[in-house]
XYZ file of C-alpha atoms in Angstrom:
363
model
C 14.124 -15.997 3.410
C 16.035 -19.359 3.408
C 15.221 -18.642 6.849
C 11.763 -18.505 7.322
C 10.689 -19.893 4.088
C 13.469 -22.946 3.737
C 15.367 -23.046 0.924
C 13.276 -25.037 -1.677
C 9.707 -22.838 -0.930
C 12.273 -19.908 -1.706
C 13.454 -21.334 -5.438
C 9.889 -22.049 -5.892
C 9.375 -17.348 -5.239
C 12.301 -17.376 -7.348
C 10.754 -19.465 -9.844
C 7.695 -17.539 -9.728
C 8.597 -13.832 -10.418
C 10.706 -15.587 -13.449
C 7.976 -16.554 -14.801
C 5.777 -13.601 -14.460
C 8.868 -11.020 -15.922
C 9.641 -13.755 -18.672
C 6.032 -13.125 -20.012
C 6.878 -9.430 -21.326
C 9.736 -10.935 -23.567
C 8.160 -13.144 -24.648
C 5.374 -10.604 -26.340
C 6.393 -7.812 -26.324
C 9.700 -7.932 -29.071
C 12.799 -6.000 -27.653
C 11.614 -6.438 -24.004
C 15.084 -7.292 -22.199
C 14.944 -9.788 -18.175
C 17.795 -10.284 -16.391
C 18.317 -11.856 -13.000
C 21.397 -8.436 -11.235
C 21.451 -10.819 -8.104
C 20.076 -12.696 -5.516
C 16.663 -11.553 -5.723
C 17.107 -9.106 -7.357
C 15.527 -9.180 -11.098
C 15.526 -6.231 -14.147
C 12.637 -5.766 -16.876
C 13.525 -2.911 -19.605
C 11.162 -1.984 -21.792
C 11.689 -0.862 -25.569
C 8.514 1.634 -25.222
C 7.511 5.090 -23.318
C 5.370 5.930 -21.462
C 4.637 1.959 -19.969
C 6.502 1.833 -16.831
C 3.923 2.602 -14.537
C 1.390 0.891 -15.810
C 3.569 -2.218 -16.425
C 4.931 -2.126 -12.783
C 1.263 -2.537 -11.907
C 0.697 -5.081 -13.823
C 3.241 -6.988 -12.298
C 2.333 -6.379 -8.866
C -1.169 -7.511 -9.805
C 0.181 -10.832 -11.177
C 3.012 -11.718 -8.478
C -0.172 -11.061 -6.390
C -2.025 -13.473 -7.735
C 0.647 -16.031 -7.305
C 3.280 -15.002 -4.252
C 0.277 -15.187 -1.535
C 1.046 -19.247 -1.569
C 4.149 -19.376 -0.845
C 2.913 -17.170 2.858
C 3.065 -14.487 4.222
C 6.769 -14.186 4.537
C 7.149 -13.108 0.685
C 7.369 -9.104 0.457
C 8.179 -7.834 -2.991
C 9.253 -4.381 -3.993
C 9.093 -3.019 -7.515
C 10.707 0.219 -8.493
C 9.704 1.835 -12.110
C 11.244 4.390 -13.978
C 11.250 6.437 -16.832
C 14.917 7.300 -18.382
C 15.246 8.086 -21.911
C 17.445 5.771 -24.491
C 19.893 7.905 -25.371
C 21.516 8.004 -21.308
C 24.366 6.034 -20.485
C 24.079 2.726 -18.990
C 25.550 3.932 -15.832
C 22.673 6.064 -15.198
C 19.895 3.551 -15.591
C 21.158 1.569 -13.420
C 22.427 3.500 -11.376
C 18.482 5.641 -11.123
C 16.545 1.992 -11.175
C 18.535 0.698 -7.844
C 17.526 4.138 -6.097
C 13.679 3.389 -7.549
C 13.701 -0.047 -5.816
C 16.193 1.326 -2.645
C 12.746 3.439 -2.485
C 10.096 0.352 -2.819
C 12.296 -1.790 -0.584
C 12.276 0.788 2.370
C 8.199 0.782 1.785
C 8.474 -2.746 2.004
C 10.642 -2.865 5.349
C 7.767 -0.267 7.238
C 4.698 -1.481 5.226
C 5.289 -5.348 4.153
C 3.675 -7.218 1.781
C 4.054 -5.526 -2.145
C 5.005 -2.091 -2.835
C 5.159 -0.265 -6.273
C 7.604 2.918 -6.325
C 6.727 4.775 -9.055
C 9.849 7.388 -10.037
C 8.405 10.415 -11.681
C 11.109 13.160 -11.706
C 14.385 11.423 -11.554
C 18.052 12.551 -10.454
C 19.413 12.320 -14.545
C 22.768 13.405 -14.471
C 23.251 13.252 -11.084
C 26.040 10.024 -10.005
C 23.676 6.775 -8.514
C 24.757 3.389 -6.766
C 25.109 1.376 -4.056
C 28.976 2.247 -4.250
C 28.592 5.917 -3.682
C 25.350 5.969 -1.483
C 27.672 3.888 0.764
C 30.901 6.188 0.665
C 28.796 9.308 1.035
C 26.842 7.536 3.891
C 29.892 6.906 5.697
C 31.760 10.643 5.126
C 28.113 11.861 6.554
C 28.707 9.489 9.937
C 32.128 10.332 10.645
C 32.528 13.286 9.405
C 29.483 14.227 11.589
C 27.605 16.042 8.684
C 23.625 15.886 10.136
C 21.693 17.910 11.856
C 18.111 17.322 13.516
C 14.708 18.431 13.207
C 12.785 18.901 15.760
C 9.109 18.632 16.505
C 7.138 18.589 19.795
C 4.937 15.126 21.291
C 2.789 17.673 23.503
C 0.222 15.815 26.780
C -3.317 17.494 26.637
C -2.249 20.911 28.807
C 0.150 21.556 26.201
C 3.668 20.446 27.901
C 6.366 19.255 25.864
C 6.260 15.091 26.313
C 9.683 14.520 24.137
C 10.514 16.143 20.555
C 11.044 14.175 17.307
C 13.958 14.231 15.785
C 14.704 13.228 12.556
C 18.010 13.746 11.243
C 18.592 15.319 8.328
C 22.420 14.252 6.556
C 24.182 16.014 4.116
C 25.759 13.555 1.265
C 27.334 15.278 -1.623
C 26.342 19.426 -1.529
C 23.466 18.385 -0.285
C 21.264 18.452 2.594
C 18.698 15.221 2.337
C 15.616 14.665 4.699
C 14.879 11.715 5.997
C 12.551 10.441 3.217
C 15.606 10.892 0.954
C 18.625 9.202 2.623
C 17.027 6.366 4.458
C 16.041 4.267 1.403
C 19.074 4.763 0.346
C 20.850 3.984 3.235
C 19.112 0.779 3.614
C 20.007 -0.125 -0.151
C 23.659 0.306 1.196
C 23.610 -1.651 4.414
C 24.345 1.550 6.294
C 21.552 2.634 8.508
C 23.336 1.478 11.442
C 26.193 4.357 11.487
C 24.025 6.710 10.069
C 21.376 6.375 13.023
C 23.933 6.281 15.907
C 25.082 9.256 14.758
C 21.690 11.105 15.242
C 21.734 9.600 18.384
C 25.277 11.159 19.212
C 23.211 14.582 18.449
C 20.233 13.829 20.150
C 22.535 13.130 23.104
C 24.369 16.176 22.702
C 21.258 18.362 22.730
C 19.671 16.704 25.392
C 22.996 17.183 28.262
C 22.918 21.022 27.002
C 18.771 22.158 27.463
C 18.189 18.763 29.633
C 15.325 18.153 26.881
C 14.004 14.777 26.046
C 14.988 13.731 22.602
C 13.581 10.893 20.461
C 15.680 9.035 17.821
C 14.322 6.492 14.744
C 16.352 3.051 14.535
C 15.755 1.710 11.493
C 14.921 -2.292 12.122
C 17.496 -3.289 9.752
C 19.975 -1.833 12.412
C 19.261 -3.891 15.116
C 20.789 -6.724 12.329
C 24.178 -5.443 12.060
C 26.418 -7.363 14.795
C 28.315 -3.744 15.892
C 25.168 -1.061 16.361
C 24.171 -2.489 20.157
C 27.719 -2.414 21.620
C 28.230 1.164 19.922
C 25.392 2.314 20.864
C 26.653 0.938 24.626
C 29.329 2.578 23.988
C 27.698 5.734 22.930
C 24.853 6.158 25.812
C 27.917 4.836 28.742
C 29.169 8.581 28.081
C 26.998 10.483 28.448
C 24.631 9.126 31.215
C 22.826 11.716 32.395
C 21.265 12.654 28.724
C 21.140 8.687 28.129
C 17.845 8.909 30.531
C 16.398 11.475 28.524
C 16.433 9.547 25.349
C 13.661 7.979 23.005
C 14.437 5.552 20.434
C 11.343 5.248 17.451
C 11.480 1.072 15.420
C 8.823 0.922 12.726
C 5.684 -2.148 14.191
C 7.542 -4.477 11.614
C 10.657 -4.083 14.535
C 7.811 -6.201 16.937
C 5.907 -8.445 14.260
C 9.060 -9.685 11.937
C 11.873 -8.991 14.801
C 10.895 -9.941 18.317
C 13.444 -11.123 19.585
C 16.090 -8.926 18.207
C 14.195 -5.843 20.030
C 13.626 -7.829 22.918
C 17.879 -8.034 23.224
C 18.159 -4.137 22.460
C 15.248 -3.694 25.836
C 17.341 -5.997 27.586
C 21.031 -4.351 27.195
C 18.905 -0.424 27.128
C 16.004 -1.160 29.954
C 19.630 -0.136 32.849
C 20.809 3.216 31.239
C 17.086 4.570 31.616
C 16.562 5.111 27.109
C 13.105 4.700 26.581
C 11.626 1.987 24.234
C 8.835 2.197 21.847
C 6.811 1.537 18.564
C 5.497 4.240 15.513
C 3.743 3.531 12.822
C 1.631 0.551 14.940
C -1.148 0.092 13.833
C -3.385 -2.945 13.238
C -0.855 -5.238 13.164
C 0.142 -4.970 16.734
C -2.853 -7.902 17.908
C -0.753 -10.190 16.123
C 2.143 -9.948 18.373
C 1.552 -12.430 20.593
C 4.427 -11.596 23.244
C 4.271 -7.748 23.215
C 4.352 -8.018 26.824
C 8.195 -9.254 26.447
C 9.371 -6.767 24.433
C 10.403 -4.102 27.188
C 8.645 -1.391 25.442
C 7.255 1.809 26.843
C 5.546 3.465 24.995
C 2.964 3.296 21.365
C 2.931 5.661 18.613
C -0.258 5.156 16.170
C 0.204 5.871 12.930
C -1.128 8.490 11.195
C -3.460 6.738 8.782
C -5.424 5.248 11.787
C -6.463 7.760 13.479
C -7.138 10.273 10.299
C -10.597 10.557 10.561
C -10.638 9.662 14.201
C -13.275 12.719 15.041
C -16.217 11.690 12.731
C -15.602 7.903 12.177
C -17.612 6.149 15.113
C -15.836 2.742 13.920
C -12.017 4.737 13.852
C -12.745 6.041 17.250
C -14.180 2.462 18.755
C -10.526 0.973 17.227
C -8.839 3.376 18.745
C -10.077 3.288 22.120
C -9.817 -0.669 21.551
C -5.961 -0.239 20.856
C -5.220 2.417 23.988
C -7.307 -0.262 26.486
C -5.505 -3.127 25.191
C -1.932 -1.596 25.180
C -2.301 0.376 28.362
C -2.741 -2.679 30.180
C 0.306 -3.887 29.168
C 1.640 -0.667 31.561
C 1.979 1.624 28.340
C 1.773 4.913 26.838
C 0.388 5.677 23.688
C 1.056 8.331 21.447
C -1.101 9.637 18.262
C 0.979 10.502 15.253
C 0.762 12.440 12.071
C -2.482 14.935 13.593
C -3.898 17.085 11.210
C -6.314 18.705 13.113
C -8.217 20.466 15.864
C -11.302 18.034 15.566
C -9.168 14.945 15.566
C -7.382 16.254 18.230
C -10.395 16.763 20.665
C -11.334 13.256 19.405
C -7.971 11.383 20.196
C -8.103 12.921 24.285
C -11.471 11.760 24.774
C -9.719 8.275 23.570
C -6.962 9.564 26.425
C -4.201 9.474 24.766
C -1.279 10.260 25.939
C 0.128 12.559 24.382
C -0.266 13.347 20.126
C 2.088 14.181 17.389
C 1.746 16.089 14.153
C 1.662 19.144 11.375
C -1.645 20.736 13.562
C 0.341 19.624 17.304
C 3.703 21.692 16.058
C 1.383 24.825 14.991
C -0.360 24.259 17.987
C 3.014 24.288 20.367
C 4.417 27.024 18.876
C 1.601 29.754 18.770
């Protein structure tokens, strides 16, 4: 935040957060507040059954004060209920995991995110140090596999396969929803993204099918990521032309220069770049035409129920017209039924993915 708000404003933001937190120990006996590091704070509650309620109340208090500092302030709150008799290492590890999930959601959506962990992994080792070790081991030993979901055109032909990565951490094979927040928190997304891309290149070299891999926006900030990625692509030049890379919409709204550099270096190698989970935020990107993108995937939240809502359909058509004017392909995510699929074809999308698409393709 120092770069966007200035150090003085950041100090005021932190003071506002402390003030909101300090209200709890001042009014409730047994509450404890502490600063863990940088912008991380902890609130310990002496009573059970109130973590979720308190997290939402705290978020409401911060929503009332922090917007005054501008849209660059994002807050992630993780809340968890744990038995009093657990060791402090378990408390801190589980709290870290809850915060990691909240931070991941905040990175994707921005604003204020509250993550309530209802089923903690009590007894399981947690913590940033352990995650970093496990992620590094999984990336270096290629302990991962790709799950494949088709993106189909109107005729039912496969345009490419979306390939989320499963990782083996310890004894468990975890889906991206489980390991990605931990990787973001441990600043380990770059080696894991490189693993996924390597697996996709190997698979495409074998069967000639185009594959799409999600790249975390924070990986673009890793100084070693782009050079290593180029080296990987140069080792498989034919498969590189079958590779698509998805980045979250936030890559265009908050990390535009990095997105620009990614496109500049990868376009000559034949790699296609696009934004996933896109919505109304695209309208805020003044220089989208300069980003060097090939496609945009509209978020399921934008598309769900489009068959029965004329206003939603009009919005989607407007997005398609705007994106087509920039020579971009437009795909739809998370399609769950045939009626919405037909409505989206009527809006002239180029391809669809989601549960209904996967089922119809299998049939």
